[in-house]
Coordinates of C-alpha atoms in Angstrom, one line a residue:
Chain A
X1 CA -15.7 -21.6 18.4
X2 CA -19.1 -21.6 17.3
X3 CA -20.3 -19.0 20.0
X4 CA -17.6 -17.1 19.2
X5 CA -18.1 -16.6 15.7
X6 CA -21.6 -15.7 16.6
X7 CA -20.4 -13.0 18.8
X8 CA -18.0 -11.5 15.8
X9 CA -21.1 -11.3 13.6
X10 CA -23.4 -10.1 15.9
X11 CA -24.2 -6.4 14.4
X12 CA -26.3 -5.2 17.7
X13 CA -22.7 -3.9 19.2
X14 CA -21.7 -2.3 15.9
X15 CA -25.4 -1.2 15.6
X16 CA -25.2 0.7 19.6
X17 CA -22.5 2.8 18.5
X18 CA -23.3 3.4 14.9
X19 CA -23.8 7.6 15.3
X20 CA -20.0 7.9 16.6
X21 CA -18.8 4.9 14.4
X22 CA -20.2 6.8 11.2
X23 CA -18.6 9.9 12.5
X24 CA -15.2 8.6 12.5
X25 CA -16.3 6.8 8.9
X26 CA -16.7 10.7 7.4
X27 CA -13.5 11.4 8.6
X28 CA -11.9 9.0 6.6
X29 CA -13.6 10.5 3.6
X30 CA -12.5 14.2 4.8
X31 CA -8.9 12.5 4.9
X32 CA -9.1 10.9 2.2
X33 CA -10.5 13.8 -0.3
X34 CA -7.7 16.6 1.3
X35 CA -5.2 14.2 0.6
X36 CA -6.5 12.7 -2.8
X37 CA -6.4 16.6 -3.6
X38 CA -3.3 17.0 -2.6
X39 CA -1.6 14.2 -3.9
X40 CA -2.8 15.2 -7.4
X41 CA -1.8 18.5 -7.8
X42 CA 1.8 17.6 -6.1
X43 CA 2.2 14.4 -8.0
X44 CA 1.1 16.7 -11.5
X45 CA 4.0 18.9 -10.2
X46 CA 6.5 16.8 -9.7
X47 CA 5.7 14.9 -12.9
X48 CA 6.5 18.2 -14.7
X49 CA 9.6 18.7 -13.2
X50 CA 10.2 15.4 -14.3
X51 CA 9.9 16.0 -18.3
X52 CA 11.6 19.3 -18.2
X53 CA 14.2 20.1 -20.5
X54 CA 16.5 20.9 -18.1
X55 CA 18.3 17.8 -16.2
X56 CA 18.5 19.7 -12.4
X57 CA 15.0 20.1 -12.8
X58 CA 14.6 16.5 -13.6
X59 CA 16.9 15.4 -11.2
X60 CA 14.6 17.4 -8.3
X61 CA 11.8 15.9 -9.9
X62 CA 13.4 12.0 -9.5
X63 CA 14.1 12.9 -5.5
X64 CA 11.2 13.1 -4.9
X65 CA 9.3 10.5 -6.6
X66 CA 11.8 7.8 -5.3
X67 CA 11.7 9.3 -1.3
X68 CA 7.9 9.7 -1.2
X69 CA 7.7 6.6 -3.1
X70 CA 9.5 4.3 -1.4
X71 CA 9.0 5.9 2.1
X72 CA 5.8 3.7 4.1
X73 CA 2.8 5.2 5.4
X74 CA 2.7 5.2 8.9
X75 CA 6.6 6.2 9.0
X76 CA 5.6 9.3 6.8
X77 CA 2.5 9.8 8.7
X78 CA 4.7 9.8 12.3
X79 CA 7.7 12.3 10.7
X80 CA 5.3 14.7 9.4
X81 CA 3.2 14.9 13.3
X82 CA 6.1 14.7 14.9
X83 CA 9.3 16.1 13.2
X84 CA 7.9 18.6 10.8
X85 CA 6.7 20.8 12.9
X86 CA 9.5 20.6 15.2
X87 CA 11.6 21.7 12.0
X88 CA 9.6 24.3 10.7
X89 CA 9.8 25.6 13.9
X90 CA 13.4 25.9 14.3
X91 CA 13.2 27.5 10.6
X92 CA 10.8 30.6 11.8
X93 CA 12.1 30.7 15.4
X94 CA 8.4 29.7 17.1
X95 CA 7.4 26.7 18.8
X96 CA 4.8 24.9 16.0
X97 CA 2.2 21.7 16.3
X98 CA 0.2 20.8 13.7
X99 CA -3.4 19.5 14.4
X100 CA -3.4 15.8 13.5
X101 CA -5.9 16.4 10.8
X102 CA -3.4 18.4 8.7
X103 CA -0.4 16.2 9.4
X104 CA -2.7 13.1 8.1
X105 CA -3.1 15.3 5.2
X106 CA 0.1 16.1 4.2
X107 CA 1.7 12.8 4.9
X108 CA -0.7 10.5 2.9
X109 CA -0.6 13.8 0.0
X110 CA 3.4 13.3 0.0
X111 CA 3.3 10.0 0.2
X112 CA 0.5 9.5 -2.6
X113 CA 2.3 12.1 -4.7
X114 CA 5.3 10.1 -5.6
X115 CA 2.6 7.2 -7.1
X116 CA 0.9 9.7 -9.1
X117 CA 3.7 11.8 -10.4
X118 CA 4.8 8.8 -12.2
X119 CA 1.6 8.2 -13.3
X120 CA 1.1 11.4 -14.2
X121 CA 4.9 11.3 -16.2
X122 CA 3.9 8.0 -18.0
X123 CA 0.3 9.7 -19.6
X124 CA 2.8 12.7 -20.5
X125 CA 5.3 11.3 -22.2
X126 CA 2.9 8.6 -24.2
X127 CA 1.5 11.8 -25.9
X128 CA 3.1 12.2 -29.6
X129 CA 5.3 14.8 -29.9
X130 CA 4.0 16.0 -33.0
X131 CA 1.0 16.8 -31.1
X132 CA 3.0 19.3 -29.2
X133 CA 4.9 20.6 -32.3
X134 CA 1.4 21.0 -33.8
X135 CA 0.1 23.3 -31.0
X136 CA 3.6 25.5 -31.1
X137 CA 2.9 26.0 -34.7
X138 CA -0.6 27.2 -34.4
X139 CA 1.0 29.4 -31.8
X140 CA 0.1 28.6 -28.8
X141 CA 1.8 29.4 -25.9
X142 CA 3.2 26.2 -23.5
X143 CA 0.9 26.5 -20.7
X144 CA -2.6 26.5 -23.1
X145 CA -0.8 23.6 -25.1
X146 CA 0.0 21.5 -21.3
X147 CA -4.3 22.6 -20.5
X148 CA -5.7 22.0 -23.9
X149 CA -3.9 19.1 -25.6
X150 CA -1.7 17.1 -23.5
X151 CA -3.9 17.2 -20.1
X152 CA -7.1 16.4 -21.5
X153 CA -5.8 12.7 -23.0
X154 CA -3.5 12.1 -20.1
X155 CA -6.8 11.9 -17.4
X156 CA -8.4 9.5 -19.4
X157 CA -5.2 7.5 -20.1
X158 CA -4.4 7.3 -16.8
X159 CA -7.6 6.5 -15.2
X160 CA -7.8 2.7 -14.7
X161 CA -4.2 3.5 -12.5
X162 CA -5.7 6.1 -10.8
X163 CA -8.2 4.3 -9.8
X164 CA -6.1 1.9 -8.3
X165 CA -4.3 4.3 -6.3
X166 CA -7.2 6.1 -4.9
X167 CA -8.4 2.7 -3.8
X168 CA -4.9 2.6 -1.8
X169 CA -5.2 5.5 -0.6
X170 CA -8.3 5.5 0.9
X171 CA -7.0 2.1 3.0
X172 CA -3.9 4.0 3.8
X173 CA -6.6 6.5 5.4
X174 CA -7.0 3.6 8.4
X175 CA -3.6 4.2 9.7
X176 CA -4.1 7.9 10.4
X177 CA -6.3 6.3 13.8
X178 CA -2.7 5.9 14.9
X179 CA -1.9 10.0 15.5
X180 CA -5.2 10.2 16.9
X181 CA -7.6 11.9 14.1
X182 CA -10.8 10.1 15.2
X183 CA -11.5 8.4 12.2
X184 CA -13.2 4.4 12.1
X185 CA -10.4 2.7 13.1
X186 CA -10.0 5.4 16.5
X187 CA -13.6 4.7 17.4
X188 CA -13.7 1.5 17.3
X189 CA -10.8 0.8 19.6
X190 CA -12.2 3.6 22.1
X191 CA -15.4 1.6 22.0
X192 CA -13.8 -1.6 22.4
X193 CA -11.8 0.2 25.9
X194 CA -14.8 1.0 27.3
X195 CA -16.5 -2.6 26.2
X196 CA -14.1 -5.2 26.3
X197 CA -15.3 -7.1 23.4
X198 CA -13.5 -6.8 20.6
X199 CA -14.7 -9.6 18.5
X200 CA -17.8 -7.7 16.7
X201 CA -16.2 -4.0 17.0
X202 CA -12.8 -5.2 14.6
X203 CA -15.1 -7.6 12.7
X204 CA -17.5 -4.9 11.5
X205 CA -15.0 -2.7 10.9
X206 CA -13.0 -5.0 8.5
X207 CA -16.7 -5.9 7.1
X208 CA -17.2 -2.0 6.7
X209 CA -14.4 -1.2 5.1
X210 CA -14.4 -4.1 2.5
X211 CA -18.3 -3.1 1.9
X212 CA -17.1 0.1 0.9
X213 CA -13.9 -0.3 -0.7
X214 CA -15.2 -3.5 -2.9
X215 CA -18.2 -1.5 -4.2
X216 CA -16.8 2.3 -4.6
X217 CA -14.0 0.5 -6.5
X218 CA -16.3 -1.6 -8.6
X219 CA -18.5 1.2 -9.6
X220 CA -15.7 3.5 -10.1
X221 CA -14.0 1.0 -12.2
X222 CA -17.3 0.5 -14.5
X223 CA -18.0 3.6 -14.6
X224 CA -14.5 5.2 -15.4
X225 CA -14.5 2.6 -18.6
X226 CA -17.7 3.6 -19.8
X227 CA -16.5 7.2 -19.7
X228 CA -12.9 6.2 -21.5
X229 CA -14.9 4.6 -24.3
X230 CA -17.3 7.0 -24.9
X231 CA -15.0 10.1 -24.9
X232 CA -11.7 8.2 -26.4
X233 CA -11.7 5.9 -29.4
Chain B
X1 CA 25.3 16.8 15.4
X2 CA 25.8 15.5 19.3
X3 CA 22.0 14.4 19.0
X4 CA 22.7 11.8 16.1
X5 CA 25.6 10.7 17.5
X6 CA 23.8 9.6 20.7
X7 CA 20.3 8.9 19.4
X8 CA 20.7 7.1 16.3
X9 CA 24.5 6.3 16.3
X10 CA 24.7 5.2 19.8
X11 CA 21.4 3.1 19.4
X12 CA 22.8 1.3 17.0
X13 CA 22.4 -2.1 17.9
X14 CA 18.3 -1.5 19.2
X15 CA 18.0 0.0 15.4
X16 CA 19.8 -3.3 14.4
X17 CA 17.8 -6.0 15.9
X18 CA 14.6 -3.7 14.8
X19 CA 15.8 -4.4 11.3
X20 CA 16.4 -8.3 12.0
X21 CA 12.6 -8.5 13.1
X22 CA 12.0 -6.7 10.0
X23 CA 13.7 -9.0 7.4
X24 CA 12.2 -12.1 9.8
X25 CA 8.5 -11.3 9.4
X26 CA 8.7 -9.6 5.7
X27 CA 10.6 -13.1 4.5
X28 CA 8.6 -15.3 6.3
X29 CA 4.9 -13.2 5.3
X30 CA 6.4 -13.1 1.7
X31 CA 6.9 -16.8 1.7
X32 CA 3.4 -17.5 3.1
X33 CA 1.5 -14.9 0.6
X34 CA 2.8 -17.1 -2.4
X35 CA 2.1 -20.1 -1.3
X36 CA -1.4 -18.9 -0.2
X37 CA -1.8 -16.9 -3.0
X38 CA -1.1 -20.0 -5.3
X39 CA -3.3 -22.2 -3.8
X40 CA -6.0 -19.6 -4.0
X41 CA -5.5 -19.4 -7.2
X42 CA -5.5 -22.8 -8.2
X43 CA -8.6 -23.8 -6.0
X44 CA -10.2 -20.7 -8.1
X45 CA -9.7 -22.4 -11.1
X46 CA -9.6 -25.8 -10.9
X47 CA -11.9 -26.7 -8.3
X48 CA -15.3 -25.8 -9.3
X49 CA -16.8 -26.3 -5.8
X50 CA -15.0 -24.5 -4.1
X51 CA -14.6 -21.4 -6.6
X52 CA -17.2 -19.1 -4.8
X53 CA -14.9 -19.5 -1.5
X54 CA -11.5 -18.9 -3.3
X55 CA -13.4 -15.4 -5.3
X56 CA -14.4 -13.9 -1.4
X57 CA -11.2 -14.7 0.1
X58 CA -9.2 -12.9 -2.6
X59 CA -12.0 -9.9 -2.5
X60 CA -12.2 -9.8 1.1
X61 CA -8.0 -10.0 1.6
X62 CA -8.0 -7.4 -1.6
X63 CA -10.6 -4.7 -0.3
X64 CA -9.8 -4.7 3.0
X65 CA -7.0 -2.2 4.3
X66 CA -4.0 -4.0 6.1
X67 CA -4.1 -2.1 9.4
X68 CA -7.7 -3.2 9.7
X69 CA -6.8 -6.7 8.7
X70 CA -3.8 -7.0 11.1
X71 CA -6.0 -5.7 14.4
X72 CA -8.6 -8.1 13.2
X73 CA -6.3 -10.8 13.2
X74 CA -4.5 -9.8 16.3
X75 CA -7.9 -9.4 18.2
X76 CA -10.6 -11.9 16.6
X77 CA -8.8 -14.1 14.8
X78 CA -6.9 -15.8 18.8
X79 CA -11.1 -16.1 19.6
X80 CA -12.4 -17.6 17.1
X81 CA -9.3 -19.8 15.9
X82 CA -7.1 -20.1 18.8
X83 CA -4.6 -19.1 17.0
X84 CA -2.1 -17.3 16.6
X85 CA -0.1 -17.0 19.9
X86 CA 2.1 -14.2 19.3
X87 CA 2.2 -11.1 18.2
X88 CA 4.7 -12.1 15.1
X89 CA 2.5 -14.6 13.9
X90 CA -0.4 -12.4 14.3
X91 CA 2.3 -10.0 12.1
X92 CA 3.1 -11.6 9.2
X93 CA -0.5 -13.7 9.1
X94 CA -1.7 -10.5 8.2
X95 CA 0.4 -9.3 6.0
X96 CA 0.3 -12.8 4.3
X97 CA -3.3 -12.7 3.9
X98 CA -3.4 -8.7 2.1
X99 CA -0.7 -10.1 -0.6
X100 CA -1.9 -13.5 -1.3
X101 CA -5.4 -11.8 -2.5
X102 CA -3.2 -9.6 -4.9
X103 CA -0.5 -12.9 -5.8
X104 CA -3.6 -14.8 -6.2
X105 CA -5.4 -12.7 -9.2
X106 CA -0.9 -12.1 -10.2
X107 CA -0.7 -15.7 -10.7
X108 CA -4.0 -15.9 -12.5
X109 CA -3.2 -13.7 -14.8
X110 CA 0.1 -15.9 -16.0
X111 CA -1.9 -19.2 -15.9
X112 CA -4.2 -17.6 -18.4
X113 CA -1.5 -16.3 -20.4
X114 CA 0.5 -19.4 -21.2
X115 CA -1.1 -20.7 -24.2
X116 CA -3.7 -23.9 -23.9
X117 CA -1.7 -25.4 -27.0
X118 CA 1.1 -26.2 -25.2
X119 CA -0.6 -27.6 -22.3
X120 CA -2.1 -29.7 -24.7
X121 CA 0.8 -30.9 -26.5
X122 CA 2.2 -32.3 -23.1
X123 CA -1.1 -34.2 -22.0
X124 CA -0.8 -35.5 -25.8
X125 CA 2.5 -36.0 -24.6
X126 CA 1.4 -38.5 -22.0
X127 CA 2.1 -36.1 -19.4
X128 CA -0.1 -36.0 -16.2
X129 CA -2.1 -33.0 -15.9
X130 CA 0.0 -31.9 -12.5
X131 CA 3.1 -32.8 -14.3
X132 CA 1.9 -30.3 -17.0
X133 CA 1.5 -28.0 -14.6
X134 CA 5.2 -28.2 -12.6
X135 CA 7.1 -28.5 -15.5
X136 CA 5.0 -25.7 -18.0
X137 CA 3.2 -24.2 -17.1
X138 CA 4.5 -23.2 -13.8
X139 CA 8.1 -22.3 -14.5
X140 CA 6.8 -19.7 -17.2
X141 CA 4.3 -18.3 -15.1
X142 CA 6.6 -17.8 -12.2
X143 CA 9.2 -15.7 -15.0
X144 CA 6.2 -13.6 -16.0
X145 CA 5.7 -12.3 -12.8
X146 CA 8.6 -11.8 -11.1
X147 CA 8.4 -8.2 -11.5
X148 CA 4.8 -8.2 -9.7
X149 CA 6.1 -10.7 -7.0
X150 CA 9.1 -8.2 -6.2
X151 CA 6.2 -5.4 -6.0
X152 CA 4.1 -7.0 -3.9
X153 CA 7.4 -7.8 -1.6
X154 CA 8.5 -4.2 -1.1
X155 CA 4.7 -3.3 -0.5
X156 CA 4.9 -6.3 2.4
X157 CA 8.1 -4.1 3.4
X158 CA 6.1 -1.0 3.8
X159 CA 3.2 -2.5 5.4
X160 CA 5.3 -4.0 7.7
X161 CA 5.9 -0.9 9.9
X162 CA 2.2 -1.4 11.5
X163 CA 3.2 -4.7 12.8
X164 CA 4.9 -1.8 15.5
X165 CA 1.6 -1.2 16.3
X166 CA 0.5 -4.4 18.1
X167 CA 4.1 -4.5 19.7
X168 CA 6.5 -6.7 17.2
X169 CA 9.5 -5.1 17.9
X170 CA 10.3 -4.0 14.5
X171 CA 12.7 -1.0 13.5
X172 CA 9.6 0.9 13.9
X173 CA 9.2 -0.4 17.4
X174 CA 12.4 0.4 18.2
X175 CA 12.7 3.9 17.1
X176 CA 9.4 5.2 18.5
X177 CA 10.9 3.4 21.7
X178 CA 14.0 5.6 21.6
X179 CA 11.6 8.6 21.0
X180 CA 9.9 8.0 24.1
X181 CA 13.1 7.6 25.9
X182 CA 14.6 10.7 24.7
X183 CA 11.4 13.1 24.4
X184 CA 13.3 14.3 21.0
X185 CA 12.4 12.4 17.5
X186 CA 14.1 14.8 15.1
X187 CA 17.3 13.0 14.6
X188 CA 15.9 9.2 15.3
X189 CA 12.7 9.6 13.3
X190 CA 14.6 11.3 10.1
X191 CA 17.3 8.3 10.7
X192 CA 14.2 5.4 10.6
X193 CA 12.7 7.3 7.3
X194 CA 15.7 7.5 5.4
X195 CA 16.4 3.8 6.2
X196 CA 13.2 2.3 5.3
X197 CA 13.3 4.7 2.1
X198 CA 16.8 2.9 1.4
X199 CA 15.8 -0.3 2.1
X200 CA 12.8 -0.4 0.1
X201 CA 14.7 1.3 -2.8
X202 CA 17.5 -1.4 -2.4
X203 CA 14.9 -3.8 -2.6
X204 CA 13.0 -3.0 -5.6
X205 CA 16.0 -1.6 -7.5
X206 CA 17.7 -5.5 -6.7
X207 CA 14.3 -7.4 -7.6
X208 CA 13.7 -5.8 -11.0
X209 CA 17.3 -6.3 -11.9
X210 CA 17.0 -9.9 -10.2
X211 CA 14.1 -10.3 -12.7
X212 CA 15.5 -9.0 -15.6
X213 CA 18.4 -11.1 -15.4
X214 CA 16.0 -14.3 -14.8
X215 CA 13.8 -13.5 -17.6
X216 CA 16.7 -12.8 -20.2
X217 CA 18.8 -16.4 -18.9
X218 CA 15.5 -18.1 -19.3
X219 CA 14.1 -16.7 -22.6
X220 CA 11.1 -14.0 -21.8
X221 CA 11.4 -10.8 -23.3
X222 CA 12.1 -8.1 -20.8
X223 CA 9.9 -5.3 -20.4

């Protein structure tokens, strides 16, 4: 046992291959970004449909909070390479394929959506109304009072939550290996094929990935409270 | 609709014993995350020695992204342990080890909440300090975070699908089976979304009510 935990924490494996390895890293932060992006401005979408007035609207904006929501990862991520495309195509009449790039993309943006939409939906709706009231009575019109008075207080209300999900997210970026975007995960099993020894490849990889997770989301965390209490009493 | 017919209806009973293996390995990992996570917790605060230990398991299990842990399990863990032996124990070890970093810092959070008076009052009591703990402060805790406990399970549920990966024949298994048999995955692929959409709806629709219902019978204010 002890040789082989000496041969999971030996680094000169991990070290060999560390151009290609950091290759696939950045394309878990090139996922991760697209989709964080994504996620966002769907998940601020669907959070408005959810506090419309009108109860369809509402209704549409439920769906799909509770399907994106509740649907897993990797099933998302495997529907949208394989049977999106396949539908689209039927829709316009042309045989499609999406790169797997874009189909990691929109499935972890979907997916990721439904957790900030309600996010999104709870920072809304703990605004006063008054506040709104207040901003139709000076005149303004709905979208300047959604950009200047409601948004504004719902990012920093939200933050410590979206924080968490980011975090999330960027683990759910792992899985993406699986449809073949060459990210960590895809190297390190390719290197482990042509090596045979997987004991130091998956063990710096876990290692790598808790490096970076632990301290992005300590800093962020610090740093995201720091902001809140200087900007918001 | 021929196609559902034969590739989801007619594969009925594959999809079915893909949703046994499901229940099996999210039952038995949700069982082992609270017991680990409880004794991580406990060790973190109550055994000073060993504190430093507890605080990196529950970071390492926290930060590190379950399809990473679950390979490094599968792969490392048979080398440097011996153990596991199968691919379902290498399953649900893995998913055990992600939640019982998250039940850990849960359960910490109720310790702390229950007020010291009353653990006082029953050592004053003559109580022993793990009879304190069974009988106090432990029933209360375990009311407060029933809601968290049935979010951590249908998270286990979603995670689950990767245990596919290393070849537990899972509903995910099972269906990407029938896609490779059929070269077609519109109609089986939809099928397997919608039902672990359902299932995970079903389960954290019946756990919050579960809880609600739990915490109102036993005197916590629901939330």
């Amino acid at each position: 046992m002890s040789g082989a935990l000496a041969e999971a924490l030996n680094p000169a494996l991990f070290w060999e291959y560390r151009e290609i390895l950091l290759k696939g890293l950045a394309f878990n932060f090139y996922v991760f970004a697209c989709a964080a992006a994504a996620a966002l401005a769907l998940g601020l979408g669907a959070a408005l449909l959810r506090v419309n007035r009108w109860r369809p609207v509402r209704w549409a904006g439920t769906l799909h909070v509770e399907i994106f929501r509740n649907a897993p990862d990797y099933v998302m991520v495997v529907w949208v390479h394989f049977v999106l495309p396949l539908l689209l195509g039927l829709a316009i009449g042309q045989r499609l394929e999406f790169p797997p790039f874009l189909s990691a993309v929109i499935a972890l943006g979907l997916v990721y959506s439904g957790y900030f939409a309600e996010t999104f939906r709870a920072g809304i709706q703990s605004i006063p109304f008054g506040q709104i009231e207040a901003g139709r009575a000076c005149g303004m019109p709905e979208r300047l009072i959604l950009w200047r008075i409601i948004l504004p207080q719902v990012v920093r209300r939200m933050l410590p939550e979206a924080v968490n999900q980011f975090v999330s997210l960027f683990k759910a970026t792992t899985i993406v290996s699986l449809i073949a975007v060459p990210d960590l995960m895809y190297q390190v099993s390719m290197v482990t094929q042509q090596e045979m020894r997987p004991l130091p490849l998956y063990t710096g990889a876990a290692l790598t990935y808790f490096a970076i997770i632990f301290l992005a989301s300590s800093l962020v965390r610090a740093g995201a409270e720091r902001w809140r209490q200087k900007v918001y009493a | 609709m021929g196609n559902w017919e034969r590739m989801v209806w007619n594969q009925r009973h594959l999809l079915l014993d893909g949703l046994v293996v499901t229940v099996e390995i999210c039952l038995i990992a949700f069982a082992a995350a609270i017991v680990g996570g409880l004794v991580l917790c406990l060790v973190r605060l109550y055994v000073r020695p060993l504190r430093p230990v507890a605080i990196a398991l529950i970071e390492f299990f926290r930060a590190t992204p379950i399809f990473v842990q679950l390979l490094w399990v599968n792969y490392v863990w048979p080398e440097l342990f011996g153990w596991p032996d199968t691919f379902f124990t290498a399953g649900w070890v893995a998913l055990a080890l992600q939640s019982s970093g998250y039940l850990a810092e849960t359960f910490r959070a109720g310790i702390e909440a229950v007020p010291r008076g009353q653990r006082e009052a029953g050592l004053s009591a003559g109580m022993s300090h793990p009879l304190v703990f069974r009988r106090i402060v432990l029933p209360q805790v375990l009311l407060m975070v029933a809601p968290s406990l049935v979010n951590q399970f249908t998270v286990i549920v979603k995670s689950s699908t990767l245990v596919s990966v290393i070849t537990v024949q899972d509903l995910m298994f099972q269906s990407q089976k029938i896609v490779h048999t059929w070269l077609d995955p519109i109609e089986i692929l939809t099928a397997t979304a919608a039902i672990y959409i359902l299932v995970v709806f079903a389960v954290s629709a019946l756990g919050k009510a579960l809880a609600d219902v739990l915490r109102r019978r036993y005197g916590l204010a629901t939330s």
